[in-house]
mmCIF file of C-alpha atoms in Angstrom:
data_model
loop_
_atom_site.group_PDB
_atom_site.id
_atom_site.type_symbol
_atom_site.label_atom_id
_atom_site.label_comp_id
_atom_site.label_asym_id
_atom_site.label_seq_id
_atom_site.Cartn_x
_atom_site.Cartn_y
_atom_site.Cartn_z
ATOM 1 C CA UNK F 1 108.142 133.079 108.511
ATOM 2 C CA UNK F 2 104.333 134.198 108.799
ATOM 3 C CA UNK F 3 101.791 131.684 108.928
ATOM 4 C CA UNK F 4 98.107 132.196 107.982
ATOM 5 C CA UNK F 5 96.298 129.816 109.794
ATOM 6 C CA UNK F 6 93.712 132.061 110.528
ATOM 7 C CA UNK F 7 92.553 133.341 107.301
ATOM 8 C CA UNK F 8 89.699 131.957 105.252
ATOM 9 C CA UNK F 9 89.968 129.762 102.300
ATOM 10 C CA UNK F 10 88.668 132.657 100.127
ATOM 11 C CA UNK F 11 91.862 134.488 100.921
ATOM 12 C CA UNK F 12 93.634 131.489 99.240
ATOM 13 C CA UNK F 13 91.720 131.222 96.347
ATOM 14 C CA UNK F 14 91.803 135.073 95.613
ATOM 15 C CA UNK F 15 95.759 134.702 96.085
ATOM 16 C CA UNK F 16 95.829 132.107 93.236
ATOM 17 C CA UNK F 17 93.499 133.768 91.330
ATOM 18 C CA UNK F 18 90.851 130.706 91.405
ATOM 19 C CA UNK F 19 87.625 132.302 91.824
ATOM 20 C CA UNK F 20 84.800 131.007 94.247
ATOM 21 C CA UNK F 21 81.490 131.643 92.447
ATOM 22 C CA UNK F 22 78.741 132.677 94.568
ATOM 23 C CA UNK F 23 76.097 131.374 92.326
ATOM 24 C CA UNK F 24 76.014 128.050 90.410
ATOM 25 C CA UNK F 25 77.142 128.518 86.979
ATOM 26 C CA UNK F 26 76.226 126.103 84.047
ATOM 27 C CA UNK F 27 79.640 124.675 84.367
ATOM 28 C CA UNK F 28 79.474 123.803 87.899
ATOM 29 C CA UNK F 29 76.139 122.300 87.571
ATOM 30 C CA UNK F 30 77.590 119.909 84.549
ATOM 31 C CA UNK F 31 80.439 119.041 86.687
ATOM 32 C CA UNK F 32 78.697 118.185 90.135
ATOM 33 C CA UNK F 33 75.902 116.168 88.083
ATOM 34 C CA UNK F 34 78.430 114.247 86.007
ATOM 35 C CA UNK F 35 80.550 113.716 89.468
ATOM 36 C CA UNK F 36 77.506 112.354 91.302
ATOM 37 C CA UNK F 37 76.382 110.116 88.271
ATOM 38 C CA UNK F 38 80.231 109.024 88.332
ATOM 39 C CA UNK F 39 80.149 108.276 92.162
ATOM 40 C CA UNK F 40 76.730 106.350 91.829
ATOM 41 C CA UNK F 41 78.593 103.672 89.132
ATOM 42 C CA UNK F 42 81.808 103.903 91.626
ATOM 43 C CA UNK F 43 80.147 102.993 94.587
ATOM 44 C CA UNK F 44 77.619 100.360 93.124
ATOM 45 C CA UNK F 45 80.263 98.570 91.355
ATOM 46 C CA UNK F 46 82.759 98.037 93.967
ATOM 47 C CA UNK F 47 80.036 96.933 96.559
ATOM 48 C CA UNK F 48 79.063 94.464 94.003
ATOM 49 C CA UNK F 49 82.779 93.290 94.013
ATOM 50 C CA UNK F 50 83.259 93.087 97.783
ATOM 51 C CA UNK F 51 80.020 91.362 98.257
ATOM 52 C CA UNK F 52 80.777 88.576 95.625
ATOM 53 C CA UNK F 53 84.301 87.950 96.979
ATOM 54 C CA UNK F 54 82.538 87.494 100.530
ATOM 55 C CA UNK F 55 80.245 85.102 99.390
ATOM 56 C CA UNK F 56 81.843 83.149 97.064
ATOM 57 C CA UNK F 57 84.329 80.829 98.735
ATOM 58 C CA UNK F 58 86.255 80.320 95.501
ATOM 59 C CA UNK F 59 87.425 83.778 95.617
ATOM 60 C CA UNK F 60 89.121 83.221 99.001
ATOM 61 C CA UNK F 61 92.727 83.651 97.543
ATOM 62 C CA UNK F 62 95.336 86.088 97.772
ATOM 63 C CA UNK F 63 94.575 87.688 94.404
ATOM 64 C CA UNK F 64 90.954 88.045 94.935
ATOM 65 C CA UNK F 65 92.028 89.411 98.674
ATOM 66 C CA UNK F 66 93.773 92.167 96.671
ATOM 67 C CA UNK F 67 90.871 92.792 94.347
ATOM 68 C CA UNK F 68 88.439 93.233 97.256
ATOM 69 C CA UNK F 69 90.919 95.362 98.784
ATOM 70 C CA UNK F 70 91.104 97.530 95.348
ATOM 71 C CA UNK F 71 87.178 97.505 95.464
ATOM 72 C CA UNK F 72 87.503 98.886 99.142
ATOM 73 C CA UNK F 73 89.769 101.693 97.908
ATOM 74 C CA UNK F 74 87.584 102.686 95.015
ATOM 75 C CA UNK F 75 84.302 102.534 97.058
ATOM 76 C CA UNK F 76 86.121 104.956 99.326
ATOM 77 C CA UNK F 77 87.258 107.048 96.687
ATOM 78 C CA UNK F 78 83.494 107.278 95.289
ATOM 79 C CA UNK F 79 82.637 108.394 98.902
ATOM 80 C CA UNK F 80 85.202 110.812 99.226
ATOM 81 C CA UNK F 81 84.381 112.193 95.907
ATOM 82 C CA UNK F 82 80.717 112.447 96.773
ATOM 83 C CA UNK F 83 81.794 114.558 99.725
ATOM 84 C CA UNK F 84 83.485 116.805 97.459
ATOM 85 C CA UNK F 85 80.578 117.347 95.236
ATOM 86 C CA UNK F 86 78.854 118.574 98.308
ATOM 87 C CA UNK F 87 81.622 120.633 99.424
ATOM 88 C CA UNK F 88 82.280 122.468 96.310
ATOM 89 C CA UNK F 89 81.370 125.589 93.892
ATOM 90 C CA UNK F 90 79.772 128.391 96.044
ATOM 91 C CA UNK F 91 79.832 125.932 99.181
ATOM 92 C CA UNK F 92 83.916 126.355 99.311
ATOM 93 C CA UNK F 93 84.136 129.592 100.714
ATOM 94 C CA UNK F 94 82.110 128.088 103.877
ATOM 95 C CA UNK F 95 84.855 125.838 104.648
ATOM 96 C CA UNK F 96 87.718 126.401 107.206
ATOM 97 C CA UNK F 97 91.197 125.516 106.460
ATOM 98 C CA UNK F 98 91.206 122.248 108.492
ATOM 99 C CA UNK F 99 87.789 121.266 106.671
ATOM 100 C CA UNK F 100 89.114 122.103 103.175
ATOM 101 C CA UNK F 101 92.293 119.902 104.079
ATOM 102 C CA UNK F 102 89.814 117.066 105.148
ATOM 103 C CA UNK F 103 88.026 117.152 101.900
ATOM 104 C CA UNK F 104 91.387 117.127 99.694
ATOM 105 C CA UNK F 105 93.128 114.568 102.144
ATOM 106 C CA UNK F 106 90.158 112.167 101.585
ATOM 107 C CA UNK F 107 90.545 112.201 97.790
ATOM 108 C CA UNK F 108 94.310 112.034 98.080
ATOM 109 C CA UNK F 109 93.947 109.134 100.392
ATOM 110 C CA UNK F 110 91.393 107.115 98.243
ATOM 111 C CA UNK F 111 92.923 107.594 94.897
ATOM 112 C CA UNK F 112 96.658 106.652 96.062
ATOM 113 C CA UNK F 113 95.081 103.503 97.790
ATOM 114 C CA UNK F 114 93.551 102.634 94.368
ATOM 115 C CA UNK F 115 96.725 103.351 92.505
ATOM 116 C CA UNK F 116 98.906 101.034 95.000
ATOM 117 C CA UNK F 117 96.561 98.274 95.092
ATOM 118 C CA UNK F 118 97.024 97.988 91.059
ATOM 119 C CA UNK F 119 100.269 97.825 91.242
ATOM 120 C CA UNK F 120 100.363 95.224 94.135
ATOM 121 C CA UNK F 121 97.804 93.101 91.891
ATOM 122 C CA UNK F 122 100.452 93.457 89.013
ATOM 123 C CA UNK F 123 103.338 92.368 91.149
ATOM 124 C CA UNK F 124 101.299 89.626 92.466
ATOM 125 C CA UNK F 125 100.278 88.383 89.058
ATOM 126 C CA UNK F 126 104.122 88.574 88.112
ATOM 127 C CA UNK F 127 104.847 86.341 91.025
ATOM 128 C CA UNK F 128 102.276 83.694 90.225
ATOM 129 C CA UNK F 129 102.908 83.598 86.694
ATOM 130 C CA UNK F 130 106.491 83.078 86.694
ATOM 131 C CA UNK F 131 106.243 80.175 89.373
ATOM 132 C CA UNK F 132 103.774 78.477 87.062
ATOM 133 C CA UNK F 133 100.783 78.789 89.617
ATOM 134 C CA UNK F 134 97.187 79.672 89.587
ATOM 135 C CA UNK F 135 97.233 81.612 92.817
ATOM 136 C CA UNK F 136 99.766 82.790 95.048
ATOM 137 C CA UNK F 137 101.228 80.925 97.740
ATOM 138 C CA UNK F 138 101.302 84.049 100.243
ATOM 139 C CA UNK F 139 99.759 83.463 103.211
ATOM 140 C CA UNK F 140 96.579 85.361 104.770
ATOM 141 C CA UNK F 141 98.906 87.008 107.498
ATOM 142 C CA UNK F 142 101.184 88.225 104.660
ATOM 143 C CA UNK F 143 98.277 89.465 102.561
ATOM 144 C CA UNK F 144 96.813 91.275 105.528
ATOM 145 C CA UNK F 145 100.115 93.047 106.086
ATOM 146 C CA UNK F 146 100.341 94.127 102.731
ATOM 147 C CA UNK F 147 96.764 95.785 102.618
ATOM 148 C CA UNK F 148 97.513 97.324 105.933
ATOM 149 C CA UNK F 149 100.836 98.632 104.537
ATOM 150 C CA UNK F 150 98.953 100.044 101.223
ATOM 151 C CA UNK F 151 96.399 101.969 103.552
ATOM 152 C CA UNK F 152 99.071 103.143 105.870
ATOM 153 C CA UNK F 153 101.025 104.895 103.125
ATOM 154 C CA UNK F 154 97.945 106.337 101.003
ATOM 155 C CA UNK F 155 96.611 107.639 104.410
ATOM 156 C CA UNK F 156 100.278 108.975 105.163
ATOM 157 C CA UNK F 157 100.331 110.776 101.834
ATOM 158 C CA UNK F 158 96.672 112.250 102.357
ATOM 159 C CA UNK F 159 97.687 113.661 105.951
ATOM 160 C CA UNK F 160 101.311 115.109 104.444
ATOM 161 C CA UNK F 161 99.708 118.355 103.477
ATOM 162 C CA UNK F 162 97.601 119.017 106.713
ATOM 163 C CA UNK F 163 100.792 118.301 108.575
ATOM 164 C CA UNK F 164 103.106 121.044 107.195
ATOM 165 C CA UNK F 165 103.587 120.568 103.439
ATOM 166 C CA UNK F 166 101.235 123.226 102.539
ATOM 167 C CA UNK F 167 101.548 126.878 101.531
ATOM 168 C CA UNK F 168 99.823 128.245 104.492
ATOM 169 C CA UNK F 169 103.289 129.579 105.838
ATOM 170 C CA UNK F 170 104.810 129.781 102.186
ATOM 171 C CA UNK F 171 102.340 131.988 99.777
ATOM 172 C CA UNK F 172 104.669 132.041 97.079
ATOM 173 C CA UNK F 173 104.422 128.205 96.683
ATOM 174 C CA UNK F 174 100.411 128.010 96.557
ATOM 175 C CA UNK F 175 99.050 126.103 93.772
ATOM 176 C CA UNK F 176 96.430 127.331 91.326
ATOM 177 C CA UNK F 177 94.826 124.275 91.274
ATOM 178 C CA UNK F 178 94.795 123.596 94.856
ATOM 179 C CA UNK F 179 95.083 126.932 96.444
ATOM 180 C CA UNK F 180 96.124 125.801 100.053
ATOM 181 C CA UNK F 181 98.484 122.816 98.553
ATOM 182 C CA UNK F 182 102.119 123.682 98.084
ATOM 183 C CA UNK F 183 103.368 123.336 94.286
ATOM 184 C CA UNK F 184 106.513 120.751 95.532
ATOM 185 C CA UNK F 185 103.855 118.630 97.151
ATOM 186 C CA UNK F 186 101.646 118.194 94.198
ATOM 187 C CA UNK F 187 105.026 117.695 91.904
ATOM 188 C CA UNK F 188 105.861 114.869 94.338
ATOM 189 C CA UNK F 189 102.502 113.380 94.521
ATOM 190 C CA UNK F 190 102.269 113.636 90.396
ATOM 191 C CA UNK F 191 105.421 111.943 89.917
ATOM 192 C CA UNK F 192 104.796 109.280 92.536
ATOM 193 C CA UNK F 193 101.949 108.265 90.656
ATOM 194 C CA UNK F 194 103.897 108.334 87.297
ATOM 195 C CA UNK F 195 106.458 106.268 88.593
ATOM 196 C CA UNK F 196 103.788 103.617 89.769
ATOM 197 C CA UNK F 197 102.305 103.812 86.250
ATOM 198 C CA UNK F 198 106.052 102.956 85.094
ATOM 199 C CA UNK F 199 106.419 100.111 87.290
ATOM 200 C CA UNK F 200 103.243 98.963 86.075
ATOM 201 C CA UNK F 201 104.107 98.961 82.557
ATOM 202 C CA UNK F 202 107.407 96.936 82.928
ATOM 203 C CA UNK F 203 105.466 94.306 85.075
ATOM 204 C CA UNK F 204 103.075 93.894 82.429
ATOM 205 C CA UNK F 205 105.507 94.244 79.520
ATOM 206 C CA UNK F 206 107.533 91.265 81.223
ATOM 207 C CA UNK F 207 104.662 88.911 81.632
ATOM 208 C CA UNK F 208 103.333 89.531 78.351
ATOM 209 C CA UNK F 209 107.004 88.810 76.789
ATOM 210 C CA UNK F 210 107.290 85.419 78.908
ATOM 211 C CA UNK F 211 104.084 84.362 78.466
ATOM 212 C CA UNK F 212 104.185 84.789 74.707
ATOM 213 C CA UNK F 213 107.389 82.635 74.647
ATOM 214 C CA UNK F 214 106.062 80.045 77.008
ATOM 215 C CA UNK F 215 102.815 79.825 74.400
ATOM 216 C CA UNK F 216 104.973 79.914 71.583
ATOM 217 C CA UNK F 217 106.775 76.645 72.926
ATOM 218 C CA UNK F 218 103.481 75.253 73.656
ATOM 219 C CA UNK F 219 102.351 75.678 69.984
ATOM 220 C CA UNK F 220 104.582 73.169 69.214
ATOM 221 C CA UNK F 221 102.195 70.378 70.802
ATOM 222 C CA UNK F 222 98.885 72.500 70.247
ATOM 223 C CA UNK F 223 97.091 74.370 67.263
ATOM 224 C CA UNK F 224 97.948 77.647 66.111
ATOM 225 C CA UNK F 225 94.843 78.777 66.854
ATOM 226 C CA UNK F 226 94.916 77.924 70.337
ATOM 227 C CA UNK F 227 98.394 79.696 70.573
ATOM 228 C CA UNK F 228 97.023 82.859 68.877
ATOM 229 C CA UNK F 229 93.921 83.025 71.246
ATOM 230 C CA UNK F 230 96.341 83.426 74.120
ATOM 231 C CA UNK F 231 98.303 85.570 72.852
ATOM 232 C CA UNK F 232 95.526 88.061 71.758
ATOM 233 C CA UNK F 233 93.600 87.386 74.997
ATOM 234 C CA UNK F 234 96.694 88.575 77.022
ATOM 235 C CA UNK F 235 97.162 91.536 74.966
ATOM 236 C CA UNK F 236 93.649 92.733 75.155
ATOM 237 C CA UNK F 237 94.056 92.663 79.295
ATOM 238 C CA UNK F 238 97.159 94.374 79.232
ATOM 239 C CA UNK F 239 95.854 97.146 76.738
ATOM 240 C CA UNK F 240 92.581 97.385 78.954
ATOM 241 C CA UNK F 241 94.670 97.673 82.183
ATOM 242 C CA UNK F 242 97.288 100.197 80.904
ATOM 243 C CA UNK F 243 95.056 101.975 78.518
ATOM 244 C CA UNK F 244 92.425 102.742 81.135
ATOM 245 C CA UNK F 245 95.379 103.915 83.545
ATOM 246 C CA UNK F 246 96.924 106.445 81.055
ATOM 247 C CA UNK F 247 93.463 107.782 79.635
ATOM 248 C CA UNK F 248 91.910 108.293 82.936
ATOM 249 C CA UNK F 249 95.248 109.417 85.170
ATOM 250 C CA UNK F 250 97.820 111.110 82.768
ATOM 251 C CA UNK F 251 95.583 114.182 82.059
ATOM 252 C CA UNK F 252 95.303 115.194 85.498
ATOM 253 C CA UNK F 253 98.960 114.286 86.552
ATOM 254 C CA UNK F 254 100.235 116.472 83.408
ATOM 255 C CA UNK F 255 97.993 119.171 84.893
ATOM 256 C CA UNK F 256 99.358 119.026 88.064
ATOM 257 C CA UNK F 257 102.949 119.135 86.727
ATOM 258 C CA UNK F 258 101.997 122.087 84.362
ATOM 259 C CA UNK F 259 100.653 124.113 87.282
ATOM 260 C CA UNK F 260 103.977 123.820 89.115
ATOM 261 C CA UNK F 261 106.293 124.582 86.020
ATOM 262 C CA UNK F 262 104.292 126.844 83.703
ATOM 263 C CA UNK F 263 102.585 130.185 85.001
ATOM 264 C CA UNK F 264 101.328 131.200 81.793
ATOM 265 C CA UNK F 265 99.284 127.626 81.318
ATOM 266 C CA UNK F 266 95.456 127.826 82.072
ATOM 267 C CA UNK F 267 95.216 124.934 84.145
ATOM 268 C CA UNK F 268 91.823 125.763 85.774
ATOM 269 C CA UNK F 269 89.737 125.577 82.580
ATOM 270 C CA UNK F 270 89.999 121.631 82.489
ATOM 271 C CA UNK F 271 90.820 121.025 86.117
ATOM 272 C CA UNK F 272 87.324 119.531 87.338
ATOM 273 C CA UNK F 273 86.878 117.569 84.360
ATOM 274 C CA UNK F 274 90.288 115.818 84.655
ATOM 275 C CA UNK F 275 89.357 114.963 88.303
ATOM 276 C CA UNK F 276 86.429 113.259 87.113
ATOM 277 C CA UNK F 277 88.186 111.283 84.194
ATOM 278 C CA UNK F 278 90.513 110.280 87.217
ATOM 279 C CA UNK F 279 87.600 109.112 89.325
ATOM 280 C CA UNK F 280 86.296 107.121 86.388
ATOM 281 C CA UNK F 281 89.427 104.775 86.705
ATOM 282 C CA UNK F 282 87.714 103.685 90.275
ATOM 283 C CA UNK F 283 84.759 102.110 88.355
ATOM 284 C CA UNK F 284 86.908 100.828 85.439
ATOM 285 C CA UNK F 285 88.850 98.547 87.516
ATOM 286 C CA UNK F 286 85.879 96.609 88.788
ATOM 287 C CA UNK F 287 84.944 96.156 85.023
ATOM 288 C CA UNK F 288 88.963 94.834 84.029
ATOM 289 C CA UNK F 289 89.784 93.030 87.038
ATOM 290 C CA UNK F 290 86.645 91.218 87.777
ATOM 291 C CA UNK F 291 83.809 91.324 85.159
ATOM 292 C CA UNK F 292 86.539 89.561 83.016
ATOM 293 C CA UNK F 293 86.331 86.706 85.382
ATOM 294 C CA UNK F 294 83.530 84.364 84.471
ATOM 295 C CA UNK F 295 83.225 82.757 87.823
ATOM 296 C CA UNK F 296 83.076 86.664 89.086
ATOM 297 C CA UNK F 297 80.393 87.384 86.402
ATOM 298 C CA UNK F 298 78.339 84.421 87.605
ATOM 299 C CA UNK F 299 78.430 85.552 90.957
ATOM 300 C CA UNK F 300 77.290 88.950 90.011
ATOM 301 C CA UNK F 301 74.357 87.564 88.261
ATOM 302 C CA UNK F 302 73.549 85.378 91.585
ATOM 303 C CA UNK F 303 73.803 88.504 93.649
ATOM 304 C CA UNK F 304 71.601 90.807 91.057
ATOM 305 C CA UNK F 305 68.970 88.098 90.552
ATOM 306 C CA UNK F 306 68.601 86.908 94.073
ATOM 307 C CA UNK F 307 65.092 88.019 94.241
ATOM 308 C CA UNK F 308 64.209 86.319 90.983
ATOM 309 C CA UNK F 309 65.925 82.971 91.947
ATOM 310 C CA UNK F 310 64.523 82.920 95.647
ATOM 311 C CA UNK F 311 60.983 82.837 93.934
ATOM 312 C CA UNK F 312 61.616 81.296 90.630
ATOM 313 C CA UNK F 313 64.033 78.648 91.259
ATOM 314 C CA UNK F 314 63.053 77.065 94.670
ATOM 315 C CA UNK F 315 64.083 73.597 94.853
ATOM 316 C CA UNK F 316 66.095 73.815 91.321
ATOM 317 C CA UNK F 317 69.659 73.400 91.036
ATOM 318 C CA UNK F 318 71.078 76.903 90.241
ATOM 319 C CA UNK F 319 73.558 77.035 87.118
ATOM 320 C CA UNK F 320 75.813 79.089 89.491
ATOM 321 C CA UNK F 321 77.979 76.709 91.520
ATOM 322 C CA UNK F 322 79.228 78.195 94.793
ATOM 323 C CA UNK F 323 82.347 75.732 95.646
ATOM 324 C CA UNK F 324 83.073 74.966 99.194
ATOM 325 C CA UNK F 325 86.393 74.960 100.521
ATOM 326 C CA UNK F 326 86.366 71.301 100.933
ATOM 327 C CA UNK F 327 85.346 71.167 97.373
ATOM 328 C CA UNK F 328 88.321 73.076 96.229
ATOM 329 C CA UNK F 329 90.701 70.866 98.294
ATOM 330 C CA UNK F 330 89.102 67.960 96.880
ATOM 331 C CA UNK F 331 90.140 69.430 93.190
ATOM 332 C CA UNK F 332 93.564 70.098 93.959
ATOM 333 C CA UNK F 333 94.021 66.500 95.575
ATOM 334 C CA UNK F 334 92.652 64.919 92.766
ATOM 335 C CA UNK F 335 94.642 66.644 89.928
ATOM 336 C CA UNK F 336 97.749 66.160 91.751
ATOM 337 C CA UNK F 337 97.008 62.515 92.073
ATOM 338 C CA UNK F 338 95.918 62.227 88.612
ATOM 339 C CA UNK F 339 98.978 64.002 87.345
ATOM 340 C CA UNK F 340 101.070 61.588 89.216
ATOM 341 C CA UNK F 341 99.315 58.667 88.024
ATOM 342 C CA UNK F 342 99.494 59.879 84.178
ATOM 343 C CA UNK F 343 103.213 60.600 84.770
ATOM 344 C CA UNK F 344 103.834 57.160 85.882
ATOM 345 C CA UNK F 345 102.077 55.487 82.828
ATOM 346 C CA UNK F 346 104.394 57.943 80.588
ATOM 347 C CA UNK F 347 101.261 59.536 78.623
ATOM 348 C CA UNK F 348 102.672 61.651 76.194
ATOM 349 C CA UNK F 349 105.307 64.428 76.193
ATOM 350 C CA UNK F 350 105.466 66.583 79.198
ATOM 351 C CA UNK F 351 103.775 69.842 77.718
ATOM 352 C CA UNK F 352 101.018 68.116 75.987
ATOM 353 C CA UNK F 353 100.344 65.332 78.699
ATOM 354 C CA UNK F 354 100.134 68.218 81.218
ATOM 355 C CA UNK F 355 97.109 69.683 79.499
ATOM 356 C CA UNK F 356 95.528 66.535 78.987
ATOM 357 C CA UNK F 357 95.969 65.617 82.744
ATOM 358 C CA UNK F 358 94.622 68.548 83.989
ATOM 359 C CA UNK F 359 91.336 68.258 81.682
ATOM 360 C CA UNK F 360 91.038 65.105 82.676
ATOM 361 C CA UNK F 361 90.986 65.601 86.172
ATOM 362 C CA UNK F 362 88.226 68.503 85.853
ATOM 363 C CA UNK F 363 86.257 66.345 83.837
ATOM 364 C CA UNK F 364 86.374 63.509 86.582
ATOM 365 C CA UNK F 365 85.811 65.931 89.287
ATOM 366 C CA UNK F 366 82.883 67.631 87.517
ATOM 367 C CA UNK F 367 81.188 64.051 87.309
ATOM 368 C CA UNK F 368 82.019 63.197 90.684
ATOM 369 C CA UNK F 369 80.421 66.417 91.937
ATOM 370 C CA UNK F 370 77.362 66.634 89.834
#
């Protein structure tokens, strides 16, 4: 077996019939310009999410730690894609084989970490909803281990091609879309992501069915309007999550599979545009998982309007309230004591009483803190 480690990147591109232009073509300019714009949104949105989770103690729970890690993965994705934009087009021919693997490895690592984070969040929501909890009881130690595990898997998958699973020593396996990558590796990577997507579909479908059944039972004690609102809101969230993933990722994954199985298919025409679509998922994630959270939205406003608030609202009480850990502890203790008290008094049936108890507890706490 002969390895071609000393060849140039242009050698592999010519072999796969993927040309490297000597000048900037209009298509290259459009793709790079669009890519830079997407990168700007990705970096800004995910820094905003990470800042919000850091400064607001109400977000110091496992689900928000996972959201913060998702934002970190998407931020890394934006930075990796920014690096790609400055090492593509005519600049590609100047790269060494090692530099080319670094460029692609950064993209693979960041996007893989983002996808695995999405699945971890889906599993966490499944666990909390089926145990009737607002927040998971997972310890911080386990959350850290989970986050480390996510990044280890992503880094390993990003390094695999440079460690040997490439076509440097087997030119017949070279891909058209990624000329130094083995087609078998791209199939593996695409199938792995499609399996992750399938797991997410199954998890969210099960959550939706479970909540729909519970809300149907609750509708016996609440109005039909409230029942309908619960189901519709959940359906909107599920459709947004799955729809965004399908729209952003499926075209690129299908293109990878076609590259490996259909030699007559022209996969290079749409390659760069589909890559930009996959990157768009990295700035959609903060919108779906964070912006729909009212507390997160209020924190965003506090961060973005900080200069205004500093000059215009000195001495005034801000409308955005950042609860301390002590206040959160008092809230939980008050709710538990109120539930126990109302249970002893036998106030109504269990389903309707539980809702009244929690509402009364919230109102009582708000009055004591104001």
